[in-house]
XYZ file of C-alpha atoms in Angstrom:
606
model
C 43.611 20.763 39.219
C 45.555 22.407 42.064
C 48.379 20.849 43.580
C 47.948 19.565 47.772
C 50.037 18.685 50.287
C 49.198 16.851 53.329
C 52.119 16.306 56.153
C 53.193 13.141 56.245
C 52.823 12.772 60.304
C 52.518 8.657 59.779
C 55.445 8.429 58.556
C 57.059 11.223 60.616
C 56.160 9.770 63.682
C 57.070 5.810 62.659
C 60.527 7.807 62.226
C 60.603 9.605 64.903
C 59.258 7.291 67.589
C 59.980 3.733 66.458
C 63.178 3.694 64.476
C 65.378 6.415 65.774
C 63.436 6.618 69.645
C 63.189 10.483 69.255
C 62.082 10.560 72.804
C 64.946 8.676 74.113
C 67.856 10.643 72.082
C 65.825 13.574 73.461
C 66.425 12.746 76.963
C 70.396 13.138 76.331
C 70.184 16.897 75.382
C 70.147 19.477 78.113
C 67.275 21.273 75.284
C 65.652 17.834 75.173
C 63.463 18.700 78.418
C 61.457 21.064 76.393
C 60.751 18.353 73.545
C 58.759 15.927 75.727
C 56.602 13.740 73.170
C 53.314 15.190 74.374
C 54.959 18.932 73.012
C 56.268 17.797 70.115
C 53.100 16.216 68.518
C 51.475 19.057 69.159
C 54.005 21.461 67.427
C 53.809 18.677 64.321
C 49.846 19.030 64.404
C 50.426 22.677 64.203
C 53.874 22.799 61.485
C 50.950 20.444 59.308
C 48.282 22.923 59.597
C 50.124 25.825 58.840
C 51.755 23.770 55.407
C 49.001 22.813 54.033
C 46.312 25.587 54.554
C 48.710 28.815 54.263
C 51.763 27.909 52.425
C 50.515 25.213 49.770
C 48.179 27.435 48.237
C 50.523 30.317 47.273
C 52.876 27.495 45.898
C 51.853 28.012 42.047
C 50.476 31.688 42.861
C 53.510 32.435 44.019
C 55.419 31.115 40.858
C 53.022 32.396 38.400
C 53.104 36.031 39.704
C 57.057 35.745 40.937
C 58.703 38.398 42.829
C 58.824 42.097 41.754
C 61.865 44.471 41.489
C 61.582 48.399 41.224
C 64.589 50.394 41.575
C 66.368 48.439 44.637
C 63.067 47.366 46.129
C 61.695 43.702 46.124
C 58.355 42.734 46.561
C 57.185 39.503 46.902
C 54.279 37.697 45.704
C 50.883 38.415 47.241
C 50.221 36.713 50.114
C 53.414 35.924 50.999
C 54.001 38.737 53.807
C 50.826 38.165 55.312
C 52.032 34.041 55.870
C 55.403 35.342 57.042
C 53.893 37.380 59.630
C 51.459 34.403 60.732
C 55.038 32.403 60.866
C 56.736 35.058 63.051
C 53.164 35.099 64.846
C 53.497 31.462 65.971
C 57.362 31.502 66.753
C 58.094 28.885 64.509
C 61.900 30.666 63.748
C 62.381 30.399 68.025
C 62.633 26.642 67.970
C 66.458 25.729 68.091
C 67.899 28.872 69.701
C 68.072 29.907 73.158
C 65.833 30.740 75.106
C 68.104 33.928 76.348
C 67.419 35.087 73.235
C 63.385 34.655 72.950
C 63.930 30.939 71.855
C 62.470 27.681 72.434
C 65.531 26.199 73.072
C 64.174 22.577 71.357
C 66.551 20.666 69.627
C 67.538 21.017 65.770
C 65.626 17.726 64.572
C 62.285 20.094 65.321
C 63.492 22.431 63.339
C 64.232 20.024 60.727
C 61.141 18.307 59.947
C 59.224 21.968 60.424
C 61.715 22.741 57.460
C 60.463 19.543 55.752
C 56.734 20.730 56.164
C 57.388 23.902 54.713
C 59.601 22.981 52.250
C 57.137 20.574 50.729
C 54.190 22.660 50.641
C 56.484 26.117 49.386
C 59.979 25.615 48.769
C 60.085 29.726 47.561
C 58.472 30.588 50.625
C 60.601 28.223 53.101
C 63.874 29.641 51.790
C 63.565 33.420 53.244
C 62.770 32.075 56.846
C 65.225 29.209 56.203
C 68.322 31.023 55.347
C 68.258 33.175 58.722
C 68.907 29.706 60.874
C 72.371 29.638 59.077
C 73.125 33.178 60.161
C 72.199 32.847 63.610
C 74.144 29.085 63.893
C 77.132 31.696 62.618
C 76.750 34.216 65.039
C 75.818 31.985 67.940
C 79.567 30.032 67.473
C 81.550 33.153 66.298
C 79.632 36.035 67.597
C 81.274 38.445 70.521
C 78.733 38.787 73.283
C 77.009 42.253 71.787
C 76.582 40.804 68.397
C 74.757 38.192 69.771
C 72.874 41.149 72.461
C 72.530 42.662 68.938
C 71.557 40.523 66.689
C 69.731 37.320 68.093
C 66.939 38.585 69.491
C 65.233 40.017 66.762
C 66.448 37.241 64.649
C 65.002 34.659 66.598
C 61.758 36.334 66.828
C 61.690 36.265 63.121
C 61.244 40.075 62.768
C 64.839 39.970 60.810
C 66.063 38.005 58.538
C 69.349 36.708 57.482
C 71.501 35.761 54.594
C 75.103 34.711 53.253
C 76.890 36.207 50.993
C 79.644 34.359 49.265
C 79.213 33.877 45.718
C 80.684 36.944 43.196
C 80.412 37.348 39.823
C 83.868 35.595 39.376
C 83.585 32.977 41.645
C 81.263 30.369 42.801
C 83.273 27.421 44.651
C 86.453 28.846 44.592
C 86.084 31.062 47.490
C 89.774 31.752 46.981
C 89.171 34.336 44.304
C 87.171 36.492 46.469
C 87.818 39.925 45.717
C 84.729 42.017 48.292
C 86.979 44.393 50.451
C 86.830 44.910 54.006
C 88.834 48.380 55.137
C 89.715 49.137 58.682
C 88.230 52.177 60.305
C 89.158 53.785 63.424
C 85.970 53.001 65.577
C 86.376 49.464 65.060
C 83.808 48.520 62.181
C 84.883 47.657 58.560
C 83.790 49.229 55.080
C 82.853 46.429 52.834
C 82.757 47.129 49.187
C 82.254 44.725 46.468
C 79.438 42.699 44.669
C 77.845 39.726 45.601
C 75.467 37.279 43.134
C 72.995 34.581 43.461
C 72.130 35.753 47.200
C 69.205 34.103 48.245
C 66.577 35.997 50.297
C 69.132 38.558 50.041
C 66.005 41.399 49.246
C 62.303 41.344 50.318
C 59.723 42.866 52.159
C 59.053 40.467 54.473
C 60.942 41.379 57.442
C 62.391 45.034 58.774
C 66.001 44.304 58.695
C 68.640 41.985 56.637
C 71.631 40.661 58.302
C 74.067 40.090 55.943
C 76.995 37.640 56.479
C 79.480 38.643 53.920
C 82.869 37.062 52.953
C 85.528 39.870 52.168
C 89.169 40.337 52.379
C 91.312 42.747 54.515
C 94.303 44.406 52.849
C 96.970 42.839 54.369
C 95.068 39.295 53.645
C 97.157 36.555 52.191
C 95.917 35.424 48.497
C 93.710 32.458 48.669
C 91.256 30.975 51.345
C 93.613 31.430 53.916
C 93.002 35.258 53.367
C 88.994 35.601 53.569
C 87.465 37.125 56.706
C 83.616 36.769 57.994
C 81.607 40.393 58.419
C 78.184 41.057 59.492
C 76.605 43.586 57.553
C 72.742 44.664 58.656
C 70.735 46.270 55.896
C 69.730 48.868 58.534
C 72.618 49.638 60.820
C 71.536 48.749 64.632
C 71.225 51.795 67.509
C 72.331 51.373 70.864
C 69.172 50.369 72.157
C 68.003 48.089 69.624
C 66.087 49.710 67.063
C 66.715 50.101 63.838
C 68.869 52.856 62.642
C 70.080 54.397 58.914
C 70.115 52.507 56.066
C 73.384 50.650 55.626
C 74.786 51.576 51.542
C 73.978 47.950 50.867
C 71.853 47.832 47.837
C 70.135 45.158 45.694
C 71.039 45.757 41.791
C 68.616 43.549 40.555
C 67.207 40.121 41.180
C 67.815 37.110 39.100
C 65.160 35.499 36.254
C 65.300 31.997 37.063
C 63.864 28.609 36.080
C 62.146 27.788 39.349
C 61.363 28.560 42.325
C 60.244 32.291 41.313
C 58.610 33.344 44.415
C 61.982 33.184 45.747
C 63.864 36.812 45.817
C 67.384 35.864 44.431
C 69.418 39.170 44.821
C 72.433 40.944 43.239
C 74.343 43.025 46.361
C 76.180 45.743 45.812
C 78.169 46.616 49.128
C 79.422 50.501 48.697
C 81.504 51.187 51.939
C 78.683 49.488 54.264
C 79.357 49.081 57.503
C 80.251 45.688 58.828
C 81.495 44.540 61.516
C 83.969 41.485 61.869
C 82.686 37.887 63.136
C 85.379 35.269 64.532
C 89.112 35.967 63.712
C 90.910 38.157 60.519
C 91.598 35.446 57.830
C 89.792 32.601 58.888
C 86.376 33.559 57.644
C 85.964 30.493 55.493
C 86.219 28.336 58.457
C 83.264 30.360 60.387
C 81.405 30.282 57.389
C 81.309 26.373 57.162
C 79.102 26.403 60.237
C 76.458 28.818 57.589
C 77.353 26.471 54.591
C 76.890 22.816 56.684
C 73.511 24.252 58.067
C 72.129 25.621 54.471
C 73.872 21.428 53.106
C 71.637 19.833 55.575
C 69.025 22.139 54.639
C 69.367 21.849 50.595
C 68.916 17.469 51.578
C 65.725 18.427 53.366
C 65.043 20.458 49.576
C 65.372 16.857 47.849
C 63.355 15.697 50.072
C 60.332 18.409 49.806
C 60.326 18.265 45.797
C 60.308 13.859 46.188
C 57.389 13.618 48.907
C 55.132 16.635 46.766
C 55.875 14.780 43.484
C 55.136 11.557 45.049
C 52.190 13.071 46.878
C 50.131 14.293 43.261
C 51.041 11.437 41.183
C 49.408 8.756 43.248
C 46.402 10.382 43.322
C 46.088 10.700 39.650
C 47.719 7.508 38.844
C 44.311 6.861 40.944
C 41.754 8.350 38.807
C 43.351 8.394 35.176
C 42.088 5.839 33.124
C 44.065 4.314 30.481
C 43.702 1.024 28.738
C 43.683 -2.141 30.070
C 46.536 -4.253 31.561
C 48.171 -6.865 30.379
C 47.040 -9.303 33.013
C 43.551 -8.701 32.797
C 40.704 -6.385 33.459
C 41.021 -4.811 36.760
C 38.267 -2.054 36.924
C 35.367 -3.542 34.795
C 33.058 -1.443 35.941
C 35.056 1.469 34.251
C 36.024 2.125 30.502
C 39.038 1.795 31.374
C 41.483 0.666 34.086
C 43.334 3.487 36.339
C 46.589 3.759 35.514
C 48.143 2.974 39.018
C 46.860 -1.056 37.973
C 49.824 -0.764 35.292
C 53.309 -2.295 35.901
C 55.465 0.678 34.950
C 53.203 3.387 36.555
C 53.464 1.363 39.734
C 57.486 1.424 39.340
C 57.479 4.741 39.023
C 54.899 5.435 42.013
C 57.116 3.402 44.251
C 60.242 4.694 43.462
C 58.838 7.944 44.682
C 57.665 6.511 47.791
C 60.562 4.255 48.550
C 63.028 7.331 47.381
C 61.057 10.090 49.624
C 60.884 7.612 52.445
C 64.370 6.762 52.483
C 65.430 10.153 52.172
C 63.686 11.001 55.145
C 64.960 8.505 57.192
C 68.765 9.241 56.365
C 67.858 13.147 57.387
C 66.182 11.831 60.332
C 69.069 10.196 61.596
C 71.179 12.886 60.628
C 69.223 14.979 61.977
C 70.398 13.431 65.837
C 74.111 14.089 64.688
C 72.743 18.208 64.137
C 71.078 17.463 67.600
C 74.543 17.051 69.500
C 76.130 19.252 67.090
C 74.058 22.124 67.475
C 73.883 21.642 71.367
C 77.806 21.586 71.582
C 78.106 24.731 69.818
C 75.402 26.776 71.767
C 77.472 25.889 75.058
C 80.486 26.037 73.386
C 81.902 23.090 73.848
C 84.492 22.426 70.885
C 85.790 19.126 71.068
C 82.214 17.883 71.261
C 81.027 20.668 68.391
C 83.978 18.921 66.077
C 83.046 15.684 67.545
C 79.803 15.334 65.569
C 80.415 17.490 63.049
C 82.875 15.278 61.240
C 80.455 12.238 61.667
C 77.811 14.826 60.258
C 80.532 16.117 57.667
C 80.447 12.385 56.048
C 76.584 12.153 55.835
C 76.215 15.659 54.146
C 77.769 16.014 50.906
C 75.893 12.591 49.946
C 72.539 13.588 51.479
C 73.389 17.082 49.774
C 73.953 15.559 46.055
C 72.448 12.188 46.334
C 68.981 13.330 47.408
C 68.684 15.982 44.916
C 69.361 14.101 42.351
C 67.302 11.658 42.934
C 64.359 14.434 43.354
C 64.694 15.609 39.821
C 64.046 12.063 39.191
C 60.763 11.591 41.363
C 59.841 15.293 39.468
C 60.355 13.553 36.294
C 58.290 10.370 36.817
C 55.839 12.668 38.144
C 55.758 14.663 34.691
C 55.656 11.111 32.742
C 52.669 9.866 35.260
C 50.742 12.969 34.393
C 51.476 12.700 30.808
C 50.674 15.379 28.680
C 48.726 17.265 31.678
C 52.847 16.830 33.330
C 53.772 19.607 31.075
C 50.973 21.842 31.411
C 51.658 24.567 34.489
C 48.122 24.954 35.650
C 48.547 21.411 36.620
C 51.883 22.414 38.672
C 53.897 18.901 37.739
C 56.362 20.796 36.278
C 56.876 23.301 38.607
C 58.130 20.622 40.588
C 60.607 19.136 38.066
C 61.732 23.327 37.231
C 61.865 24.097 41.553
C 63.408 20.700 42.087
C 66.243 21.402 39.387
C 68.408 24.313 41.463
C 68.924 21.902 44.354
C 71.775 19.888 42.615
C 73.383 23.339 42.270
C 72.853 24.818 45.793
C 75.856 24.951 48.444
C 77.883 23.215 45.513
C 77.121 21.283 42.697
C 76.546 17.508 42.693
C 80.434 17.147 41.428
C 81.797 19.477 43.985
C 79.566 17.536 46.399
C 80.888 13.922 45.230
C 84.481 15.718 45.503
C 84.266 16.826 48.781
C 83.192 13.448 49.980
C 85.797 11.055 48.305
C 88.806 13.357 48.057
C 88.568 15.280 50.942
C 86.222 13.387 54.084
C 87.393 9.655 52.766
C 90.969 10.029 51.009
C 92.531 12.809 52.548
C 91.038 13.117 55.812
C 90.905 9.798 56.948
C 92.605 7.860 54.408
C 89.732 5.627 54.259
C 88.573 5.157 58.299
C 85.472 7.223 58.119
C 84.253 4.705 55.650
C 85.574 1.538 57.470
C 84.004 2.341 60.847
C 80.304 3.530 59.159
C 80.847 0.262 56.933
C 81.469 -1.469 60.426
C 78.703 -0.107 62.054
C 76.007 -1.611 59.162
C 77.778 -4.742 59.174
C 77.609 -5.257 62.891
C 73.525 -4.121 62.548
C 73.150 -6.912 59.531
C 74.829 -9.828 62.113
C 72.273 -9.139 64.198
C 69.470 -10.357 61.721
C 71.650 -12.647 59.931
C 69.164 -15.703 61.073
C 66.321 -13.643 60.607
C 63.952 -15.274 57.974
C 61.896 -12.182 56.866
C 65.701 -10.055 57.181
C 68.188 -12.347 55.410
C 67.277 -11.208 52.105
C 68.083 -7.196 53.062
C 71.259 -8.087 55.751
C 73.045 -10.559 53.175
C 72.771 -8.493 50.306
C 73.531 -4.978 52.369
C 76.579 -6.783 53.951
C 78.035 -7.661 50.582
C 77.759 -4.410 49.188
C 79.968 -2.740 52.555
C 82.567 -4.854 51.208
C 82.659 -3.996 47.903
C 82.042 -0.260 49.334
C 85.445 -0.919 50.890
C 87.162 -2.411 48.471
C 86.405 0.155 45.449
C 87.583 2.637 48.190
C 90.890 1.065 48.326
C 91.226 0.677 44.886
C 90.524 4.001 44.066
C 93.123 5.145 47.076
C 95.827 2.843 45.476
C 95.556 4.016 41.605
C 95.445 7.811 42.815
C 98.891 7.247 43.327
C 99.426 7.083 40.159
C 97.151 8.629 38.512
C 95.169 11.615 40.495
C 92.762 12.356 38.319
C 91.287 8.865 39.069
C 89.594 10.753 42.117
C 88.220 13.465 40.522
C 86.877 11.016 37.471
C 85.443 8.548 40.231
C 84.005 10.478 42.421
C 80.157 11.054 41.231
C 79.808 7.358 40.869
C 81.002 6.999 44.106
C 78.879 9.435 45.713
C 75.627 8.092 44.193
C 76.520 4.229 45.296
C 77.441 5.423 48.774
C 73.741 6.864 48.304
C 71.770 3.551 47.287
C 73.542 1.557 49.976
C 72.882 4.196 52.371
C 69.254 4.398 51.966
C 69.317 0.805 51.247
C 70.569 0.542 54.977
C 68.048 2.772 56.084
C 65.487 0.671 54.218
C 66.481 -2.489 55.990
C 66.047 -0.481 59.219
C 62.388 0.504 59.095
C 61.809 -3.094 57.464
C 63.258 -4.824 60.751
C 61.119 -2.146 62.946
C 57.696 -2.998 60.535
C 58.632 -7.057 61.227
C 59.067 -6.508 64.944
C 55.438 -4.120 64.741
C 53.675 -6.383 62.859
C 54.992 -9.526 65.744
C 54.803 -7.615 68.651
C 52.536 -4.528 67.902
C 52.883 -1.113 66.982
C 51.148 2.482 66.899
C 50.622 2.415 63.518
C 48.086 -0.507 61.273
C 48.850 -3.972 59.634
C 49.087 -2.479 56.680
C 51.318 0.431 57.327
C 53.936 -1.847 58.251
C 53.105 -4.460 55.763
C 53.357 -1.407 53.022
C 56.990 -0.702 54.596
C 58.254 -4.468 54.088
C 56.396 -4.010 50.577
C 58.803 -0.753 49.602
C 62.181 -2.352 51.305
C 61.798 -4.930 49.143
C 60.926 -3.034 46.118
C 64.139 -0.762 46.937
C 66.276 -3.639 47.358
C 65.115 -5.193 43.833
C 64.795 -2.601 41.779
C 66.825 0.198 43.212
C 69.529 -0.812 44.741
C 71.322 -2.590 41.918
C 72.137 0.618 40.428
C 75.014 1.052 42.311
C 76.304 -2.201 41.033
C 76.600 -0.122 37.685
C 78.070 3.008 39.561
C 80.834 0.670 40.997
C 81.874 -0.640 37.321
C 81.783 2.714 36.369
C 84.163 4.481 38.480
C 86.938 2.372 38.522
C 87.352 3.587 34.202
C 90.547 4.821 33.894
C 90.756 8.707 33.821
C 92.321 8.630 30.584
C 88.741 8.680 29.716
C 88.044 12.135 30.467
C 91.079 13.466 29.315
C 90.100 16.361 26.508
C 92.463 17.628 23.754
C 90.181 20.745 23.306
C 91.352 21.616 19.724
C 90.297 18.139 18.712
C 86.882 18.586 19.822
C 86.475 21.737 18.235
C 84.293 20.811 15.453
C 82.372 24.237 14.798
C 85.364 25.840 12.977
């Protein structure tokens, strides 16, 4: 039994059109005017079409058969380059860029929930198109006026692709130990020599060129981060006119043997004197980069995301039709020899902590999403203060929707697997190439830790010693007052409002013990990324429940029982969910002490 994939557009558009007004936040973009509503829904019809009749059935194909490597060459799996060229076909990689450049110029969010479609019917497939937005966000921000003549067009169009190269065989998140080398050369351009790992879409046969954004150091570079500069290094070097020109010494080595998502080329790089030429200013590559890295963040949410809503999407249909006992209130299907097993208790908890965890995770993207929106728009006219603006109220929201998500989608993979029982762990029944695809996104862009790190040390402690937490904290609080009277609503505001305050208060606590002891941050700091997750969502919950009251009083698009199933899952979240983080907050106020390892004394294999 195949897996399927249907768009969500219900839920999409109850997002999109009655809790965050899409149309509205639209109207405040200068690339709004080409996202009128009547546009839109059709491009959604289309994204849905596309998902679930091209890419969702080359999802287990295109695991089973994997990509193919012969002597520097990668092939993909079959049917793969005949979808890609339906995708380039259909200008589905035009949407966010300008239209200068062949674009659509439509705003980001577009983008986004295309990359939601495609990432839940393919993840593999998503990733090759999905990587080039990050290299053309790069070059739009950092690019001189010819690389952008150069580079966009075809780009845009979909005809090249792009990737980024960071990661060596030494270093992963220490970008600091970079050791690629960029040389000077008379004309200008650079020769970049080194080795690059775990590059993503970094060799296929789905497009005619590879732009390649590659960190590397110059030889007077200072030692560390501060001494990393950004290059763009095409596959095929570019002629004056356009076309493509010789091949470029960049060459894949081999590609990797992974767990998941197999259909997905992931390439060893070996740079031998390519030419490259040098984006945004010498030494200060790691701060272009960011722009690639925030996109691909955003991007690896969207990835929890995909793997919750497919879980959740073949494991109610089968909790429909299994049969299994009866329950342990009664009979339900008498009819049958046994009851489905959707009618028992647990089943159902772990069917709607799919739902309410997919939901929920789209709704924080979708309002992140708006942040991108201005984002996006600032850079593309340059603005800076506005760029920075909204990128450090995005730079809050993505390390949790980064590491919270995904872990929560290896979860939704796993109840998936224990719905499905034995058939879970059978691949012709494709459950578990969920839970194996699902598993690299706590890795990507960072691991989970580096994620939780980035968020308390850096965004809360250091760079606003706590005020990036106090004014979102503010902002929810405010929101509950609102429905403090509200009958169906007290039981989400009250309880949402008292965990802001112990948000803030573990904050503070955590703030004054790291003077004493710093390693109280580093100990703390997954705990505090996954309860800054469960109130989140639970926030975002409480949201769509006050929209499905005010529907279900005053009318909506959408049935009685759409909204009634929303009040249904808020509360559901808010029982059986949410007190996890009560658990997280115990935890992470342990003493560091804890973690502290003598390593000879756990040495028990001599």
């Amino acid at each position: 039994m195949p897996l399927s994939y249907k768009a969500p557009l219900r839920d999409i558009r109850f997002l999109t059109n009655e809790v965050f007004n899409y149309p509205e936040h639209y109207k405040t973009l200068k690339c709004g005017e080409n996202a009128d509503p009547e546009t839109v829904d059709m491009m959604l019809e289309s994204f849905a079409d596309y998902c679930s009749n091209v890419l969702m059935p080359l999802y287990q194909s295109g695991d089973d058969e994997g990509c193919h490597f012969d002597k520097g060459v990668v092939t993909t799996p079959k049917g793969f380059k005949e979808a890609y060229d339906m995708f380039v076909e259909a200008g589905y990689q035009a949407i966010p860029f300008p239209e200068e450049f062949g674009g659509l110029n439509m705003p980001m969010s577009v983008n986004l929930i295309k990359s939601e479609m495609m990432g839940t019917a393919n993840w593999a497939f998503a990733m090759y198109p999905g990587l080039s937005v990050g290299c053309m966000n790069t070059i739009m921000q950092y690019g001189t006026p010819e690389q952008k003549a150069t580079y966009m067009p075809a780009l845009v169009e979909g005809r090249w692709s792009g990737t980024m190269c960071l990661t060596e065989p030494q270093c992963g998140t220490d970008l600091g130990q970079v050791k690629t080398k960029a040389i000077p050369q008379e004309d200008g351009t650079y020769k970049i020599s080194g080795t690059k790992i775990f590059i993503s879409a970094g060799e296929h046969d789905l497009t005619e060129n590879i732009v390649h954004i590659v960190l590397a150091r110059l030889p007077d570079a200072p030692e560390g981060t501060k001494g990393i500069s950004l290059f763009i290094v095409p596959k095929f070097l570019v002629t004056e006119n356009g076309d493509i020109g010789e091949r470029n010494p960049v060459n894949c080595g081999s590609i990797e043997h992974k767990m998941g998502i197999k259909a997905s080329a992931t390439a060893v790089l070996n740079f031998d004197n390519a030419t490259g030429y040098l984006i945004g200013e010498p030494n200060k590559g790691l701060k272009a980069m960011f722009t690639f890295m925030n996109t691909a963040r955003l991007g690896t949410g969207v990835e929890g995301l995909a793997h919750m809503e497919l879980a959740f999407q073949n494991s109610l249909p089968y909790a429909k039709e299994r049969r299994s006992m009866r329950t342990l209130s009664g009979t339900k299907e008498p009819n049958q020899v046994a009851d489905a097993i959707i009618h028992h208790a647990d089943v159902a908890r772990m069917l709607l902590t799919q739902k309410a965890f997919s939901e929920g995770a789209r709704s924080m993207i979708y309002h992140a999403s708006r942040y991108a929106d201005k984002m996006f728009e600032a850079a593309m006219l340059g603005d800076d203060a506005e760029f920075h603006k909204w990128d450090d109220k995005l730079g809050f929201y993505t390390p949790i929707l980064k590491g919270f998500l995904t872990e929560l989608s290896i979860e939704c993979a796993k109840h998936g697997m224990q719905i499905y029982g034995g058939h879970g762990y059978i691949k012709e029944w494709g459950m578990e190439q969920i839970a194996r695809d699902a598993r690299i996104s706590t890795l990507y862009e960072g691991t989970t830790g580096v994620q939780a790190l980035d968020l308390l040390g850096r965004k809360v402690l250091i760079q606003s010693k706590g005020k990036v937490l106090l004014d979102y904290t503010a902002n929810i609080m405010k929101w509950c007052s609102e429905y403090a009277l509200d009958k169906g609503m007290r039981k989400f505001v009250w309880e949402l409002t008292k965990y802001c305050a112990e948000w803030n208060t573990l904050t503070t606590r955590i703030m004054l013990t790291a003077r004493k002891d710093r390693e109280i941050v580093s100990a703390a700091s997954d705990d505090y990324l996954m309860y800054s997750g469960y109130v989140i969502m639970g926030y975002h919950w409480a949201r769509m429940a006050a929209v499905a009251y005010d529907k279900l009083k005053n009318g909506g698009s959408e049935t009685k029982e759409f909204y009634e199933a929303k009040i249904k899952t808020a509360e559901f979240y808010f029982e059986k969910l949410l007190p996890r983080a009560s658990g997280h907050s115990e935890s992470m106020l342990a003493p560091s002490e804890l973690m502290a390892m003598d390593l000879d004394s756990f040495n028990f294999l001599d």
